[in-house]
Amino acid sequence: MLRKKVPRLLQVFKRTSHCDRQQYDVIVVGGGHAGTEAAAAAARVGARTLLVTQKIQTIGALSCNPSLGGIGKGHLVKEVDALDGVCGRAGDWAGIHFSILNRRKGPAVWGPRAQLDRQLYREFIQSDLLSTPRLTVWEGSVEELMVEEPNPEKPGRHQVTGIRLGTPISARSVVLTTGTFLSGSLFVGQTSSPGGRIGDAPSSAGLSHTIRERLGLRTGRLRTGTPPRVVKNSVDVSLAKLHPADLNPTPFSFINTQTRCKPEEQLPCYLTFTTPAVERVVRENLHLNCHIQQDTKGPRYCPSIESRVLRFPGRQHQVWLEPEGLTSDLLYPQGLSTTMPPDVQLRLLREIPALHKAEIHTPGYGVQYDFVCPTQLSPALQVKSTQGLFLAGQINGTTGYEEAAAQGLVAGLNAARSALAMPTVMLSRTESYIGVLIDDLVSRGVTEPYRMFTSRAEFRASLRPDNADLRLTLKGFEELGCVSSERYKEAVRVRDTLQDAMAALQSLSALPHIWKQKLPNIEISENKSGELTCMNLLLYNDVTIEMLASVFPESLSPYMEFSQRLKIEAVYRPHCDLQKREMARIQREETMLLPEDLDYFSLPVSLSQEVREILDRVRPTTLGAATRLEGMTPAATVNLLNYVRFSNRKNKIHNMCLRT
Amino acid sequence: MKSCRHSSSLDGASVGMADADTIFALSSGHGRCGVAVVRVSGPASPTALSCMAGFRRGLMPPPRTAVLRSITDPHSNEVLDRGLVLWFPGPHSFSGEDSVEFHIHGGPAVITSVLQALGSVPGVRPAEAGEFTRRAFQAGKLDLTEVEGLGDLIHAETEAQRRQALRQMSGDLGRLYQAWSHRMKRCLAHVEAFIDFSEDELIDDGILTEVDRTVAQLQAEMEQHLKDERRGERLRTGVQVVIAGATNAGKSSLLNTLCQRPAAIVSPIPGTTRDVVDTALDIGGFPVLLSDTAGLRDSSDLVEREGIRRAVERLEQADLTLMVVDCSHIPADVQPAASFLREHLHKLMPSDQCLLVLNKTDLIADSQREKLAVGLQSVPGLPPFCLISCQTHQGLTDFLTALHSRVKTLCGNPLSGSPTLTQARHRTHLQRSVAALAQYQRYRDADLALAAEGVRLALTCLGRITGRVGAEEILDIIFKDFCIGK
């Protein structure tokens, strides 16, 4: 089906390629997790969108681990889905082992996760994109960006007007999602070669050149790695611990009630451990490993097996053996990311129980790549100095499919809005993990690949996986324009039903001794005077909506479809209420915009040189972002606030201080 | 103690310190005064008034009218003072919010007890530097000239509060709070590690047992501390004035002259004073703690070096520095003299609150003294100066007048020398911190995310005293203590 579609799309492109008007509203470069969400979001907003990728066949490829979601990352998948993104639905289609991590630690930190069938995932993404209206997909390698003088009416020193792909193709907005391909190098043992993923051609040097030299963007270098893929038949899983999936798979997407994979068809994972011999092999062969010897920053939380045994010697380290797909002959040894020479990788592997006869299908390797320091971006993920240019994914210094998808959605959404002359939008850290991710990136920058953790979200009790639809779907339709009306209608129904149910739970009550009679297994404290509502009862750990429905069957039976959500909502509501004031304050500060071209060095307010330098370097977009900067003093914040108020009223100083 | 700067209410990720909080502060100056004014602003002001001045809910006194009441502790009902209370319903108040004023007797014991009682009213907390002013500004209650000076005012208040905090945190109390903060950070990091990584990684369940134990210990220790009426340390009250300068400039002579007794040993040998000599003084009715310090110079003598270190530490905490210079060492002509002084100040201690004391005028000719007195007046970039002789007391009257006026200004700022307010702040934050730790215990088994929220909140409250702790710092501990591999 896919192959049939592509030639037709190519023809569409050829017919329009010689017109001199704007050929597209949005061009997305790259077909990974960021690029696919960006292209889909741009098209949903209504932009004529072109996705350019080296190989249509690798759109939606899982370059590293065959899994989606997890703790913190699962939140991102739910949020992308709530904004009508692709990855949640793709996960439900391709998942072959579903589990909710942290099940016993509280619903705010539940981590929905699935092992994926690589092929099914790719197929779903490709078929979804290729059937998206207004979206064209083109195979090719972008040579460079077309850069022109800026539109003088908007802030910025440059303007990107399209890409060069043999011939120039123009667009109002360009989204770069080049992943590890920007000046990427692959490392195995002592050899290195240019490239961003094994088996794919390196990207054009022209793109890196444009970014650094022509646009003058600051870049840095990061590294990451992937483990060898192991032949399934060569693994003795009887020596590893079986780790089954959840009995009832929970779908990622709010619009799915079940997953494609039937519960009983799910494949298990296996757990095994490293041995002291693994550490010995690593130590004896360190000199054969140039990736690990360089000081390029790698992640602390996804380190290679080399880094793990060097940093924490004398310990056992976990190795997960994960299925790669329903029909795949391979296993993925999570935790064994390595850049040793292939023969050493094999020796190392065979020192692990269950892998003593393992055969390697593809060796592990490391990648080093350029990223653009993300403090140069606005919260809309637009490059502040360049009109029409948006960045998403690893190019911004993040790691992980989910982090990439989340940024891709926001960048694509804003690229489209900007191209269609609508104001760009941001998600606040008070309403979503996506907001936390982007705010951390653009206001703090990165020193190592950035990954989402739940501990990064200060409003964790409010930003739960279960309520992502209420947080984002309504806004996504009403304000952002990236959500379909069907999904919106469903979210409205859910919201209204939950509100009715909460009101019912609040109004249904009984005296303590009646409750004791009806629910004899619950220890209701005797000394409570007056009636207890259903809401009060739900605060007891063991009380479920089902139990309450047995007491008030008529009033509560209409809400049983949401029994789990209602229980969570009831327990968390008091904590969320406590956070509301603080959230409101942050939101208020986020509405106070700081002009993008403010010259902090000549601003006629009392600010120390130190603070001016910080502000000039980071160029926060809002007062809220400014207050979170390291080194900002209360006095400086008030002076800025004062300035913002004043300039909003008169706008005079603004023009005075605009950079010429 | 740079972190103190970050612990203001303007700070971004500061849970539980929203604008909607009700704040209070001592808004009269300190020193010898008959009446002290405590201001409360925010939605819980009526609550504070009703539970501390015996008004029943909904029956407030007439607006903007002084009423004489007994002021009581809301928990023990103990009468703390009899005084006037005023009720200003918003928006007709200084801050634009509902406000209350307590006019009470000026003794430190009364002030302390009222401030602490206020801090125990739910939803009410001590104001951070500049917070009253900022609220007034946001409510549009300040005119443009006031607004222009706002940043500087807040800067001054922040600095004063920072110095005050430095003083209190430099001793045993500071070490105690820092130690608690450190242990709490580890607890939080370990709970967070367990939440974010234990499904994939080898994180022993035992770490939670360890956290349980530490949280229980912290609760017990902090509660004990809050109960302890001695509160650990005697507070240094009054405006902190520090005498500094090069060796043998006559610093100790100045101290002895000011307190009219030989409090410090004076000799012609450079480096005579080696430790800080403190003397409590009364200058024109205002309490002053005058400190003589070791002369600042490079020394190889271990004891003297320690003395110099202490001198520098004290200088950082000073409200006002008296920089003493031997005027017989100053070049004769005005311009070189000005450069000499500027360089001298820059080298020893660049501080904005400084009075330059050119000592030993008895060693120079009268004509030279006159020339300097007139010539240096018009030199920009020099702090105010006085020419005196501790030997002959020449110029002493003028110097005392200048000193008195500076001390008076400093005392007018209620935050600058008020350890009771700092103490009340500490107490409120500690109480909240302990209460938040109880949330950990309550949710430990049912919902670890909500339990962690308790530790996080406790740390935020304690961080108001010891400096803010960001998410990155917690992650640093996690990655140091655990091997996270997925």
PDB file of N, CA and C in Angstrom, chain B residues 24-30 126-133 153-154 156-165 167 319 410-422 425:
ATOM      1  N   PHE B  24       3.508  38.992  56.820  1.00  0.00           N
ATOM      2  CA  PHE B  24       3.600  40.019  57.863  1.00  0.00           C
ATOM      3  C   PHE B  24       5.038  40.460  58.036  1.00  0.00           C
ATOM      4  N   ALA B  25       5.193  41.656  58.570  1.00  0.00           N
ATOM      5  CA  ALA B  25       6.528  42.156  58.858  1.00  0.00           C
ATOM      6  C   ALA B  25       6.416  43.228  59.920  1.00  0.00           C
ATOM      7  N   LEU B  26       7.535  43.435  60.601  1.00  0.00           N
ATOM      8  CA  LEU B  26       7.643  44.533  61.539  1.00  0.00           C
ATOM      9  C   LEU B  26       7.890  45.768  60.689  1.00  0.00           C
ATOM     10  N   SER B  27       6.968  46.721  60.685  1.00  0.00           N
ATOM     11  CA  SER B  27       7.207  47.839  59.774  1.00  0.00           C
ATOM     12  C   SER B  27       7.697  49.093  60.472  1.00  0.00           C
ATOM     13  N   SER B  28       7.819  49.053  61.795  1.00  0.00           N
ATOM     14  CA  SER B  28       8.497  50.166  62.448  1.00  0.00           C
ATOM     15  C   SER B  28       9.959  49.799  62.557  1.00  0.00           C
ATOM     16  N   GLY B  29      10.806  50.789  62.808  1.00  0.00           N
ATOM     17  CA  GLY B  29      12.228  50.498  62.964  1.00  0.00           C
ATOM     18  C   GLY B  29      12.467  49.843  64.302  1.00  0.00           C
ATOM     19  N   HIS B  30      13.707  49.537  64.582  1.00  0.00           N
ATOM     20  CA  HIS B  30      13.967  48.956  65.895  1.00  0.00           C
ATOM     21  C   HIS B  30      14.807  49.938  66.687  1.00  0.00           C
ATOM     22  N   PRO B 126       6.057  35.114  57.383  1.00  0.00           N
ATOM     23  CA  PRO B 126       6.831  36.363  57.352  1.00  0.00           C
ATOM     24  C   PRO B 126       7.091  36.801  55.913  1.00  0.00           C
ATOM     25  N   ALA B 127       7.096  38.099  55.691  1.00  0.00           N
ATOM     26  CA  ALA B 127       7.343  38.621  54.347  1.00  0.00           C
ATOM     27  C   ALA B 127       8.802  38.442  53.972  1.00  0.00           C
ATOM     28  N   GLU B 128       9.045  38.217  52.699  1.00  0.00           N
ATOM     29  CA  GLU B 128      10.409  38.234  52.188  1.00  0.00           C
ATOM     30  C   GLU B 128      10.765  39.675  51.860  1.00  0.00           C
ATOM     31  N   ALA B 129      12.048  39.880  51.594  1.00  0.00           N
ATOM     32  CA  ALA B 129      12.497  41.246  51.327  1.00  0.00           C
ATOM     33  C   ALA B 129      11.706  41.869  50.184  1.00  0.00           C
ATOM     34  N   GLY B 130      11.195  43.063  50.416  1.00  0.00           N
ATOM     35  CA  GLY B 130      10.552  43.806  49.333  1.00  0.00           C
ATOM     36  C   GLY B 130       9.158  43.342  48.974  1.00  0.00           C
ATOM     37  N   GLU B 131       8.652  42.375  49.707  1.00  0.00           N
ATOM     38  CA  GLU B 131       7.405  41.775  49.260  1.00  0.00           C
ATOM     39  C   GLU B 131       6.211  42.715  49.436  1.00  0.00           C
ATOM     40  N   PHE B 132       6.190  43.451  50.547  1.00  0.00           N
ATOM     41  CA  PHE B 132       5.110  44.419  50.755  1.00  0.00           C
ATOM     42  C   PHE B 132       5.097  45.432  49.623  1.00  0.00           C
ATOM     43  N   THR B 133       6.285  45.951  49.355  1.00  0.00           N
ATOM     44  CA  THR B 133       6.399  46.982  48.331  1.00  0.00           C
ATOM     45  C   THR B 133       5.966  46.450  46.979  1.00  0.00           C
ATOM     46  N   LEU B 153      15.276  50.014  46.413  1.00  0.00           N
ATOM     47  CA  LEU B 153      14.745  49.760  47.747  1.00  0.00           C
ATOM     48  C   LEU B 153      14.769  48.260  48.047  1.00  0.00           C
ATOM     49  N   ILE B 154      14.285  47.503  47.068  1.00  0.00           N
ATOM     50  CA  ILE B 154      14.231  46.060  47.278  1.00  0.00           C
ATOM     51  C   ILE B 154      15.646  45.502  47.361  1.00  0.00           C
ATOM     52  N   ALA B 156      18.202  47.051  48.575  1.00  0.00           N
ATOM     53  CA  ALA B 156      18.705  47.367  49.911  1.00  0.00           C
ATOM     54  C   ALA B 156      18.119  46.414  50.942  1.00  0.00           C
ATOM     55  N   GLU B 157      16.823  46.156  50.828  1.00  0.00           N
ATOM     56  CA  GLU B 157      16.190  45.257  51.791  1.00  0.00           C
ATOM     57  C   GLU B 157      16.734  43.850  51.681  1.00  0.00           C
ATOM     58  N   THR B 158      16.920  43.411  50.425  1.00  0.00           N
ATOM     59  CA  THR B 158      17.439  42.065  50.224  1.00  0.00           C
ATOM     60  C   THR B 158      18.825  41.942  50.825  1.00  0.00           C
ATOM     61  N   GLU B 159      19.633  42.979  50.569  1.00  0.00           N
ATOM     62  CA  GLU B 159      20.999  42.954  51.094  1.00  0.00           C
ATOM     63  C   GLU B 159      20.981  42.940  52.622  1.00  0.00           C
ATOM     64  N   ALA B 160      20.111  43.787  53.207  1.00  0.00           N
ATOM     65  CA  ALA B 160      20.039  43.851  54.660  1.00  0.00           C
ATOM     66  C   ALA B 160      19.631  42.503  55.219  1.00  0.00           C
ATOM     67  N   GLN B 161      18.655  41.875  54.539  1.00  0.00           N
ATOM     68  CA  GLN B 161      18.188  40.591  55.033  1.00  0.00           C
ATOM     69  C   GLN B 161      19.260  39.518  54.846  1.00  0.00           C
ATOM     70  N   ARG B 162      19.989  39.651  53.754  1.00  0.00           N
ATOM     71  CA  ARG B 162      21.050  38.684  53.499  1.00  0.00           C
ATOM     72  C   ARG B 162      22.119  38.784  54.591  1.00  0.00           C
ATOM     73  N   ARG B 163      22.483  40.036  54.942  1.00  0.00           N
ATOM     74  CA  ARG B 163      23.486  40.212  55.990  1.00  0.00           C
ATOM     75  C   ARG B 163      22.977  39.657  57.312  1.00  0.00           C
ATOM     76  N   GLN B 164      21.694  39.932  57.578  1.00  0.00           N
ATOM     77  CA  GLN B 164      21.098  39.442  58.813  1.00  0.00           C
ATOM     78  C   GLN B 164      21.141  37.910  58.847  1.00  0.00           C
ATOM     79  N   ALA B 165      20.796  37.316  57.713  1.00  0.00           N
ATOM     80  CA  ALA B 165      20.797  35.860  57.644  1.00  0.00           C
ATOM     81  C   ALA B 165      22.217  35.328  57.808  1.00  0.00           C
ATOM     82  N   ARG B 167      24.597  36.579  59.527  1.00  0.00           N
ATOM     83  CA  ARG B 167      24.958  36.623  60.941  1.00  0.00           C
ATOM     84  C   ARG B 167      24.400  35.415  61.669  1.00  0.00           C
ATOM     85  N   ASP B 319      26.467  46.199  58.643  1.00  0.00           N
ATOM     86  CA  ASP B 319      25.513  47.161  58.095  1.00  0.00           C
ATOM     87  C   ASP B 319      26.258  48.426  57.684  1.00  0.00           C
ATOM     88  N   LEU B 410      19.785  53.602  59.116  1.00  0.00           N
ATOM     89  CA  LEU B 410      19.806  52.137  59.093  1.00  0.00           C
ATOM     90  C   LEU B 410      18.712  51.561  59.982  1.00  0.00           C
ATOM     91  N   CYS B 411      18.495  52.187  61.149  1.00  0.00           N
ATOM     92  CA  CYS B 411      17.476  51.687  62.063  1.00  0.00           C
ATOM     93  C   CYS B 411      16.082  51.904  61.503  1.00  0.00           C
ATOM     94  N   GLY B 412      15.942  52.901  60.663  1.00  0.00           N
ATOM     95  CA  GLY B 412      14.638  53.170  60.069  1.00  0.00           C
ATOM     96  C   GLY B 412      14.188  52.039  59.174  1.00  0.00           C
ATOM     97  N   ASN B 413      15.140  51.268  58.678  1.00  0.00           N
ATOM     98  CA  ASN B 413      14.792  50.118  57.851  1.00  0.00           C
ATOM     99  C   ASN B 413      14.493  48.948  58.769  1.00  0.00           C
ATOM    100  N   PRO B 414      13.240  48.538  58.857  1.00  0.00           N
ATOM    101  CA  PRO B 414      12.876  47.530  59.855  1.00  0.00           C
ATOM    102  C   PRO B 414      13.592  46.201  59.650  1.00  0.00           C
ATOM    103  N   LEU B 415      14.094  45.980  58.451  1.00  0.00           N
ATOM    104  CA  LEU B 415      14.696  44.664  58.228  1.00  0.00           C
ATOM    105  C   LEU B 415      16.157  44.608  58.619  1.00  0.00           C
ATOM    106  N   SER B 416      16.818  45.769  58.655  1.00  0.00           N
ATOM    107  CA  SER B 416      18.278  45.724  58.701  1.00  0.00           C
ATOM    108  C   SER B 416      18.814  45.082  59.966  1.00  0.00           C
ATOM    109  N   GLY B 417      18.299  45.460  61.107  1.00  0.00           N
ATOM    110  CA  GLY B 417      18.954  44.921  62.296  1.00  0.00           C
ATOM    111  C   GLY B 417      18.006  44.150  63.169  1.00  0.00           C
ATOM    112  N   SER B 418      17.014  43.499  62.576  1.00  0.00           N
ATOM    113  CA  SER B 418      15.999  42.887  63.401  1.00  0.00           C
ATOM    114  C   SER B 418      16.139  41.384  63.459  1.00  0.00           C
ATOM    115  N   PRO B 419      16.933  40.909  64.384  1.00  0.00           N
ATOM    116  CA  PRO B 419      17.087  39.450  64.458  1.00  0.00           C
ATOM    117  C   PRO B 419      15.799  38.762  64.861  1.00  0.00           C
ATOM    118  N   THR B 420      14.901  39.487  65.560  1.00  0.00           N
ATOM    119  CA  THR B 420      13.662  38.823  65.970  1.00  0.00           C
ATOM    120  C   THR B 420      12.845  38.427  64.748  1.00  0.00           C
ATOM    121  N   LEU B 421      12.869  39.296  63.730  1.00  0.00           N
ATOM    122  CA  LEU B 421      12.090  38.983  62.540  1.00  0.00           C
ATOM    123  C   LEU B 421      12.683  37.767  61.833  1.00  0.00           C
ATOM    124  N   THR B 422      14.006  37.776  61.730  1.00  0.00           N
ATOM    125  CA  THR B 422      14.665  36.628  61.103  1.00  0.00           C
ATOM    126  C   THR B 422      14.336  35.366  61.878  1.00  0.00           C
ATOM    127  N   ARG B 425      10.916  34.275  61.062  1.00  0.00           N
ATOM    128  CA  ARG B 425      10.906  33.644  59.738  1.00  0.00           C
ATOM    129  C   ARG B 425      11.371  32.195  59.869  1.00  0.00           C
TER     130      ARG B 425
END
